Short mmCIF file of C-alpha atoms and ligand atoms in Angstrom, two decimals:
data_model
loop_
_atom_site.label_atom_id
_atom_site.label_comp_id
_atom_site.label_asym_id
_atom_site.label_seq_id
_atom_site.Cartn_x
_atom_site.Cartn_y
_atom_site.Cartn_z
CA MET A 1 -1.23 21.44 9.61
CA SER A 2 -3.86 19.53 7.68
CA ASN A 3 -4.36 15.81 7.45
CA THR A 4 -5.96 15.94 4.05
CA THR A 5 -3.58 15.16 1.24
CA THR A 6 -4.41 15.98 -2.34
CA LEU A 7 -2.97 13.19 -4.40
CA GLN A 8 -0.87 14.37 -7.27
CA LEU A 9 -1.33 11.89 -10.03
CA GLU A 10 0.27 12.78 -13.37
CA VAL A 11 -1.49 11.48 -16.44
CA GLU A 12 0.10 11.35 -19.86
CA LYS A 13 -2.35 9.97 -22.38
CA ALA A 14 -1.38 7.75 -25.30
CA LYS A 15 -1.50 9.63 -28.62
CA THR A 16 -3.12 6.71 -30.39
CA SER A 17 -4.91 3.58 -29.17
CA LYS A 18 -3.94 0.03 -30.10
CA ILE A 19 -7.42 -1.24 -29.37
CA ASN A 20 -8.48 -1.65 -33.03
CA GLU A 21 -5.59 -4.04 -33.64
CA VAL A 22 -6.81 -6.45 -30.98
CA ASP A 23 -8.96 -9.50 -31.72
CA PHE A 24 -11.00 -9.68 -28.53
CA ASP A 25 -12.47 -13.03 -29.51
CA ASN A 26 -9.07 -14.72 -29.69
CA LEU A 27 -7.08 -13.48 -26.78
CA ALA A 28 -4.22 -15.56 -25.45
CA PHE A 29 -4.26 -14.96 -21.68
CA GLY A 30 -1.94 -12.17 -20.54
CA SER A 31 -0.32 -11.41 -23.87
CA VAL A 32 -1.93 -8.16 -25.00
CA PHE A 33 -1.84 -5.02 -22.82
CA THR A 34 -3.93 -1.88 -22.74
CA ASP A 35 -2.82 1.58 -23.85
CA HIS A 36 -1.69 2.84 -20.42
CA MET A 37 0.22 1.75 -17.32
CA PHE A 38 0.62 3.08 -13.84
CA ILE A 39 4.13 3.64 -12.48
CA CYS A 40 5.54 5.08 -9.22
CA ASP A 41 9.18 5.30 -8.16
CA TYR A 42 10.56 4.80 -4.66
CA VAL A 43 13.69 6.91 -4.18
CA ASN A 44 15.38 8.37 -1.10
CA GLY A 45 13.01 6.66 1.28
CA GLU A 46 9.73 7.80 -0.30
CA TRP A 47 7.28 7.04 -3.06
CA LYS A 48 7.46 9.88 -5.62
CA THR A 49 4.58 11.31 -7.69
CA PRO A 50 2.59 8.38 -9.22
CA LYS A 51 2.07 8.57 -12.97
CA ILE A 52 -0.05 7.07 -15.66
CA ILE A 53 1.84 6.90 -18.93
CA PRO A 54 1.38 5.20 -22.29
CA TYR A 55 2.27 1.47 -22.03
CA GLN A 56 6.01 1.22 -22.72
CA SER A 57 9.25 -0.61 -22.11
CA LEU A 58 11.30 0.16 -19.05
CA VAL A 59 14.89 1.25 -18.94
CA ILE A 60 16.55 -0.54 -16.03
CA ASP A 61 20.21 -0.93 -15.24
CA PRO A 62 21.32 -4.54 -15.81
CA SER A 63 22.76 -4.63 -12.30
CA ALA A 64 19.34 -3.90 -10.71
CA ARG A 65 18.66 -6.17 -7.71
CA VAL A 66 15.47 -7.64 -9.22
CA PHE A 67 17.47 -9.43 -11.91
CA HIS A 68 19.94 -10.97 -9.47
CA TYR A 69 18.20 -11.55 -6.17
CA GLY A 70 14.59 -11.73 -7.18
CA GLN A 71 13.22 -8.86 -5.08
CA ALA A 72 9.87 -8.83 -6.86
CA VAL A 73 6.27 -9.18 -5.73
CA PHE A 74 3.01 -9.09 -7.64
CA GLU A 75 -0.78 -9.35 -7.53
CA GLY A 76 -3.45 -10.69 -9.87
CA MET A 77 -6.88 -9.09 -9.89
CA LYS A 78 -9.70 -8.42 -12.39
CA ALA A 79 -12.06 -5.68 -13.43
CA TYR A 80 -15.51 -6.57 -14.74
CA LYS A 81 -18.07 -4.53 -16.69
CA ASP A 82 -21.77 -4.94 -16.02
CA ASP A 83 -24.67 -4.43 -18.51
CA ASN A 84 -24.72 -0.71 -17.69
CA ASP A 85 -21.06 -0.18 -18.43
CA GLN A 86 -20.15 0.19 -14.78
CA ILE A 87 -16.70 -1.19 -13.93
CA TRP A 88 -16.29 -3.35 -10.80
CA LEU A 89 -13.44 -4.81 -8.84
CA PHE A 90 -13.66 -7.82 -6.49
CA ARG A 91 -12.30 -7.42 -2.96
CA PRO A 92 -9.46 -5.07 -4.13
CA LYS A 93 -8.49 -4.02 -0.63
CA ASP A 94 -7.40 -7.61 -0.02
CA ASN A 95 -5.09 -7.48 -3.01
CA PHE A 96 -3.71 -4.16 -1.77
CA ASP A 97 -3.10 -5.52 1.72
CA ARG A 98 -1.53 -8.68 0.31
CA ILE A 99 0.97 -6.90 -1.97
CA ASN A 100 2.23 -4.96 1.03
CA LYS A 101 2.41 -8.09 3.11
CA SER A 102 4.40 -9.72 0.28
CA SER A 103 6.64 -6.64 0.04
CA LYS A 104 7.32 -6.70 3.75
CA ARG A 105 8.44 -10.32 3.58
CA MET A 106 10.83 -9.46 0.74
CA ALA A 107 12.27 -6.41 2.64
CA MET A 108 10.58 -4.05 0.20
CA PRO A 109 8.76 -0.79 1.11
CA GLU A 110 4.98 -0.83 1.51
CA PHE A 111 2.91 1.21 -0.96
CA PRO A 112 0.35 3.90 0.11
CA GLU A 113 -3.30 2.87 -0.15
CA GLU A 114 -4.40 6.17 -1.69
CA TYR A 115 -1.85 5.92 -4.49
CA PHE A 116 -2.95 2.39 -5.28
CA PHE A 117 -6.70 3.03 -5.44
CA GLU A 118 -6.53 6.46 -7.16
CA GLY A 119 -3.99 5.14 -9.66
CA LEU A 120 -5.93 1.97 -10.39
CA LYS A 121 -9.30 3.66 -10.78
CA THR A 122 -7.85 6.33 -13.06
CA LEU A 123 -6.05 3.69 -15.13
CA LEU A 124 -9.24 1.57 -15.46
CA ASN A 125 -11.35 4.52 -16.48
CA LEU A 126 -8.79 5.62 -19.07
CA ASP A 127 -8.66 2.16 -20.57
CA LYS A 128 -12.33 1.30 -19.98
CA ASP A 129 -13.00 0.39 -23.64
CA TRP A 130 -10.64 -2.54 -23.14
CA ILE A 131 -13.05 -4.07 -20.61
CA LYS A 132 -15.62 -6.00 -22.61
CA LYS A 133 -19.09 -6.81 -21.30
CA GLY A 134 -20.39 -10.38 -21.01
CA LEU A 135 -19.85 -13.15 -18.52
CA GLY A 136 -16.28 -14.36 -18.70
CA ASN A 137 -14.80 -11.19 -20.25
CA SER A 138 -12.65 -9.14 -17.90
CA LEU A 139 -9.56 -7.08 -17.61
CA TYR A 140 -6.73 -8.87 -15.84
CA ILE A 141 -4.82 -6.45 -13.68
CA ARG A 142 -1.21 -7.05 -12.72
CA PRO A 143 0.25 -4.76 -10.05
CA PHE A 144 3.91 -5.51 -9.26
CA VAL A 145 6.90 -4.12 -7.48
CA ILE A 146 10.56 -4.59 -8.48
CA ALA A 147 13.85 -3.58 -6.95
CA SER A 148 15.31 -1.21 -9.55
CA GLU A 149 18.37 0.11 -7.80
CA PRO A 150 21.60 -0.63 -9.63
CA GLY A 151 24.26 -2.68 -7.90
CA VAL A 152 24.81 -6.40 -7.32
CA MET A 153 25.48 -6.14 -3.58
CA ALA A 154 23.38 -8.76 -1.83
CA SER A 155 21.26 -6.45 0.31
CA PRO A 156 17.77 -4.98 -0.15
CA ALA A 157 17.60 -2.22 -2.72
CA GLU A 158 16.79 1.40 -1.86
CA GLU A 159 14.99 2.07 -5.12
CA TYR A 160 11.84 0.37 -6.37
CA LYS A 161 9.13 0.70 -9.04
CA PHE A 162 5.49 0.00 -8.36
CA ILE A 163 3.74 -0.71 -11.67
CA ILE A 164 0.27 -1.71 -12.82
CA ILE A 165 -0.34 -3.18 -16.28
CA CYS A 166 -3.62 -4.56 -17.60
CA ALA A 167 -4.49 -7.29 -20.11
CA PRO A 168 -7.94 -7.95 -21.57
CA ALA A 169 -9.01 -11.54 -20.83
CA GLN A 170 -11.69 -13.95 -21.93
CA ALA A 171 -13.17 -16.71 -19.81
CA TYR A 172 -10.25 -18.83 -18.85
CA TYR A 173 -10.45 -22.38 -20.03
CA GLY A 174 -7.28 -24.39 -20.04
CA GLY A 175 -8.82 -27.71 -21.06
CA GLU A 176 -9.18 -30.74 -18.78
CA VAL A 177 -6.91 -30.58 -15.74
CA ARG A 178 -5.22 -33.60 -14.23
CA VAL A 179 -2.96 -33.08 -11.27
CA LYS A 180 0.05 -34.95 -9.90
CA ILE A 181 0.51 -35.02 -6.14
CA ALA A 182 4.08 -34.07 -5.35
CA ASP A 183 6.12 -36.69 -3.44
CA HIS A 184 9.56 -35.19 -4.03
CA TYR A 185 9.53 -31.52 -5.00
CA SER A 186 7.97 -28.72 -2.96
CA ARG A 187 7.05 -25.11 -3.67
CA ALA A 188 7.47 -23.69 -0.15
CA ALA A 189 9.10 -24.43 3.18
CA SER A 190 8.13 -23.49 6.70
CA GLY A 191 9.55 -20.09 7.53
CA GLY A 192 10.06 -19.42 3.81
CA VAL A 193 8.24 -17.26 1.31
CA GLY A 194 5.32 -19.51 0.24
CA ALA A 195 2.76 -17.10 1.66
CA ALA A 196 4.19 -14.16 -0.29
CA LYS A 197 3.21 -13.54 -3.90
CA THR A 198 6.80 -13.33 -5.00
CA ALA A 199 8.28 -14.05 -8.40
CA GLY A 200 10.66 -16.82 -7.24
CA ASN A 201 7.83 -19.03 -6.06
CA TYR A 202 6.69 -19.26 -9.64
CA ALA A 203 10.21 -19.85 -11.03
CA ALA A 204 10.63 -22.73 -8.55
CA GLN A 205 7.48 -24.43 -9.81
CA PHE A 206 8.23 -24.45 -13.52
CA TYR A 207 10.59 -27.41 -13.55
CA PRO A 208 8.57 -29.89 -11.45
CA THR A 209 5.46 -28.82 -13.39
CA LYS A 210 7.26 -29.49 -16.65
CA LEU A 211 8.08 -33.02 -15.41
CA ALA A 212 4.45 -33.55 -14.45
CA LYS A 213 3.37 -32.40 -17.91
CA GLU A 214 5.63 -34.96 -19.48
CA GLU A 215 3.67 -37.57 -17.54
CA GLY A 216 0.33 -36.24 -18.85
CA PHE A 217 -0.63 -33.96 -15.95
CA GLN A 218 -1.28 -30.20 -16.19
CA GLN A 219 -0.49 -29.18 -12.61
CA VAL A 220 1.27 -30.34 -9.48
CA VAL A 221 -0.54 -30.54 -6.15
CA TRP A 222 2.10 -29.38 -3.70
CA THR A 223 2.48 -31.15 -0.41
CA ASP A 224 4.28 -30.06 2.73
CA ALA A 225 8.04 -30.01 2.24
CA ASN A 226 8.82 -32.01 5.43
CA THR A 227 6.75 -35.16 4.97
CA HIS A 228 4.88 -34.78 1.67
CA GLU A 229 1.88 -36.15 3.57
CA TYR A 230 -0.31 -33.02 3.57
CA LEU A 231 -1.92 -31.36 0.61
CA GLU A 232 -1.25 -27.63 0.30
CA GLU A 233 -1.87 -25.97 -3.14
CA ALA A 234 -2.58 -26.99 -6.70
CA GLY A 235 -0.18 -25.29 -9.12
CA THR A 236 -0.68 -21.57 -8.47
CA MET A 237 -4.10 -22.04 -6.95
CA ASN A 238 -5.47 -23.00 -3.56
CA VAL A 239 -7.04 -26.46 -3.55
CA PHE A 240 -10.29 -27.97 -2.31
CA PHE A 241 -11.34 -31.64 -1.97
CA ARG A 242 -14.86 -33.00 -1.68
CA ILE A 243 -15.22 -36.26 0.16
CA GLY A 244 -18.84 -37.33 0.26
CA ASP A 245 -20.59 -34.05 0.87
CA LYS A 246 -17.85 -32.48 2.93
CA LEU A 247 -15.55 -29.80 1.45
CA LEU A 248 -11.98 -29.82 2.72
CA THR A 249 -9.17 -27.34 2.38
CA ALA A 250 -5.93 -26.73 4.26
CA PRO A 251 -5.66 -23.81 6.70
CA THR A 252 -3.34 -21.05 5.50
CA ASN A 253 0.15 -20.98 6.96
CA ASP A 254 3.48 -19.55 5.94
CA ARG A 255 3.71 -22.04 3.05
CA ILE A 256 0.28 -21.36 1.59
CA LEU A 257 -0.87 -18.25 -0.26
CA ASP A 258 -3.91 -16.69 1.40
CA GLY A 259 -6.06 -16.67 -1.72
CA ILE A 260 -8.96 -14.23 -2.02
CA THR A 261 -10.90 -16.70 -4.13
CA ARG A 262 -10.22 -19.38 -1.49
CA LYS A 263 -11.74 -17.19 1.28
CA SER A 264 -14.74 -16.41 -0.95
CA VAL A 265 -15.29 -20.09 -1.82
CA ILE A 266 -15.29 -20.98 1.86
CA GLU A 267 -17.77 -18.27 2.77
CA ILE A 268 -20.16 -19.04 -0.09
CA ALA A 269 -19.99 -22.79 0.50
CA LYS A 270 -20.87 -22.29 4.16
CA ASP A 271 -23.76 -20.00 3.22
CA LYS A 272 -25.06 -22.68 0.87
CA GLY A 273 -25.13 -25.10 3.79
CA ILE A 274 -22.14 -27.08 2.63
CA ASP A 275 -20.10 -28.68 5.41
CA VAL A 276 -16.68 -27.04 5.10
CA GLU A 277 -13.70 -28.30 7.08
CA ILE A 278 -10.55 -26.16 7.19
CA ARG A 279 -7.87 -28.48 8.45
CA PRO A 280 -4.71 -30.24 7.24
CA VAL A 281 -5.76 -32.74 4.55
CA LYS A 282 -3.67 -35.92 4.25
CA VAL A 283 -2.71 -37.40 0.89
CA ASN A 284 -3.68 -40.83 2.26
CA GLU A 285 -7.17 -39.62 3.12
CA ILE A 286 -7.72 -38.51 -0.50
CA VAL A 287 -6.26 -41.72 -1.94
CA GLU A 288 -8.41 -43.86 0.39
CA ALA A 289 -11.51 -41.81 -0.47
CA ALA A 290 -10.76 -42.25 -4.16
CA LYS A 291 -10.39 -46.03 -3.71
CA LYS A 292 -13.76 -46.21 -1.95
CA GLY A 293 -15.48 -43.97 -4.50
CA ASN A 294 -16.08 -41.22 -1.95
CA LEU A 295 -13.82 -38.59 -3.54
CA LYS A 296 -16.23 -36.57 -5.55
CA GLU A 297 -14.33 -33.41 -6.49
CA ILE A 298 -10.99 -31.71 -6.47
CA PHE A 299 -10.80 -28.08 -7.62
CA GLY A 300 -8.36 -25.19 -7.58
CA SER A 301 -9.32 -21.61 -6.76
CA GLY A 302 -7.65 -18.43 -8.01
CA THR A 303 -8.47 -15.11 -9.66
CA ALA A 304 -7.58 -16.15 -13.24
CA ALA A 305 -10.15 -18.97 -13.59
CA VAL A 306 -12.13 -18.50 -10.32
CA ILE A 307 -12.47 -22.27 -10.02
CA THR A 308 -10.69 -24.97 -12.00
CA PRO A 309 -12.25 -28.41 -11.68
CA VAL A 310 -9.78 -31.29 -11.73
CA VAL A 311 -10.80 -34.45 -13.66
CA GLY A 312 -8.20 -36.82 -12.24
CA PHE A 313 -5.08 -37.17 -10.15
CA GLY A 314 -1.95 -39.18 -9.94
CA TYR A 315 0.03 -40.23 -6.91
CA LYS A 316 3.31 -42.16 -7.16
CA ASP A 317 2.55 -44.70 -9.89
CA LYS A 318 -1.24 -44.75 -9.65
CA LYS A 319 -3.90 -42.65 -11.38
CA TRP A 320 -7.54 -42.01 -10.47
CA ASP A 321 -10.35 -40.36 -12.44
CA LEU A 322 -12.97 -38.23 -10.67
CA PRO A 323 -16.67 -38.69 -11.39
CA LYS A 324 -18.51 -36.27 -13.68
CA LEU A 325 -21.14 -34.60 -11.55
CA THR A 326 -24.13 -32.58 -12.67
CA ASP A 327 -24.45 -30.79 -9.28
CA ALA A 328 -20.73 -30.20 -8.53
CA TYR A 329 -19.95 -27.81 -5.72
CA SER A 330 -17.32 -26.30 -8.06
CA SER A 331 -19.97 -25.12 -10.57
CA VAL A 332 -22.49 -23.91 -7.95
CA ILE A 333 -19.87 -21.90 -6.10
CA LYS A 334 -18.25 -20.56 -9.27
CA GLU A 335 -21.58 -19.26 -10.52
CA ALA A 336 -22.26 -17.49 -7.21
CA ILE A 337 -18.90 -15.76 -7.35
CA LEU A 338 -19.29 -14.76 -11.02
CA ASN A 339 -22.74 -13.27 -10.29
CA ILE A 340 -21.25 -11.07 -7.61
CA GLN A 341 -18.31 -10.09 -9.73
CA TYR A 342 -20.47 -9.08 -12.76
CA ASN A 343 -23.09 -7.31 -10.64
CA LYS A 344 -25.71 -9.90 -11.55
CA SER A 345 -26.74 -10.68 -8.01
CA GLU A 346 -26.97 -9.02 -4.65
CA ASP A 347 -23.65 -8.76 -2.84
CA LYS A 348 -24.44 -9.15 0.81
CA TYR A 349 -20.74 -9.59 1.62
CA GLY A 350 -19.73 -6.15 0.31
CA TRP A 351 -17.06 -7.71 -1.98
CA ARG A 352 -17.95 -5.65 -5.08
CA TYR A 353 -16.11 -2.36 -5.42
CA LYS A 354 -17.02 0.39 -7.91
CA ALA A 355 -13.99 1.45 -9.95
C1 PLP B 1 -2.28 -15.92 -6.42
C2 PLP B 1 -2.20 -17.26 -5.88
C3 PLP B 1 -3.33 -17.97 -5.48
C4 PLP B 1 -4.71 -17.44 -5.63
O1 PLP B 1 -5.02 -16.26 -5.00
P1 PLP B 1 -6.31 -15.46 -5.38
O2 PLP B 1 -6.25 -14.27 -4.44
O3 PLP B 1 -7.47 -16.31 -5.18
O4 PLP B 1 -6.16 -15.06 -6.83
C5 PLP B 1 -3.17 -19.19 -4.87
N1 PLP B 1 -1.93 -19.76 -4.74
C6 PLP B 1 -0.81 -19.15 -5.16
C7 PLP B 1 0.52 -19.79 -4.98
C8 PLP B 1 -0.91 -17.85 -5.75
O5 PLP B 1 0.22 -17.27 -6.16
#
């Protein structure tokens, strides 16, 4: 018996490419997809032959569990092209580990590492012309898993689909961001699924976020569901606060998504000599610091925008503006991360991965 497995990956190429129809200078985030997709079915207790096929619609029974009970997990990652046309990923093993962690929490089967990496690399190389060079341009990669087995019985499915689709993306700029600190709604509860990247967490956020938008904010800063006294995440990003010269962020727990950008921000900040404290951060502490003029920055971290600076926040009936800094931690750290992602600087951490 041999331990070496030769991965069977079936590739069906698209007959024609849509690439000439795409205006790469005017891309709405996540709305245009490349020519191919990766797909693998889980049936009878095992993952079948993974395939790359032309991007297409799925045929799924309307009774499939995903539509009724939300058995669905996903990831968000990016591919970058350097000046020599080499394609790079950023800490992809962490995305792979996390999708399996999310799957486990949702009673879904874990996916084999070899299938993921071979499938992803083959897909990226097939659709490499969709990855444009230049700082800010990238290919957004969306791996996801759905419960496809027909039947509305409330139990975990026995059939799943693991799929990867890709969307070309430009530098993400959503305009100025003001956040509202939640004092009623929450996105996650202790013992719940907040730490899993599962579809329902997003669905649950839409309504409170819509209310915040009506009040002139773009995102909600989520607080702990029990007391609403501790700051946890900003929208769908992890969140950092700078008081004086100290950078604060909450420790991960089962209500907070363990963001790869968050981990990278912490490591880079420490390396730059910034005093980073990872501990529960109280709403009161931030409000008091804002009153005294010590609150210098709030920013979110996540793959889509790397870092999103916040220009102001609201809590209950009050609003505060944050100062405009020329030497913001958010810009220094963002630049360091981008330089690693685009192969513009040395990567002493080993985060860059050749696709
Ligand atoms: C995906 C996600 C993040 C950011 O994770 P990254 O790995 O940095 O992209 C943060 N919070 C939530 C709720 C998320 O879903």
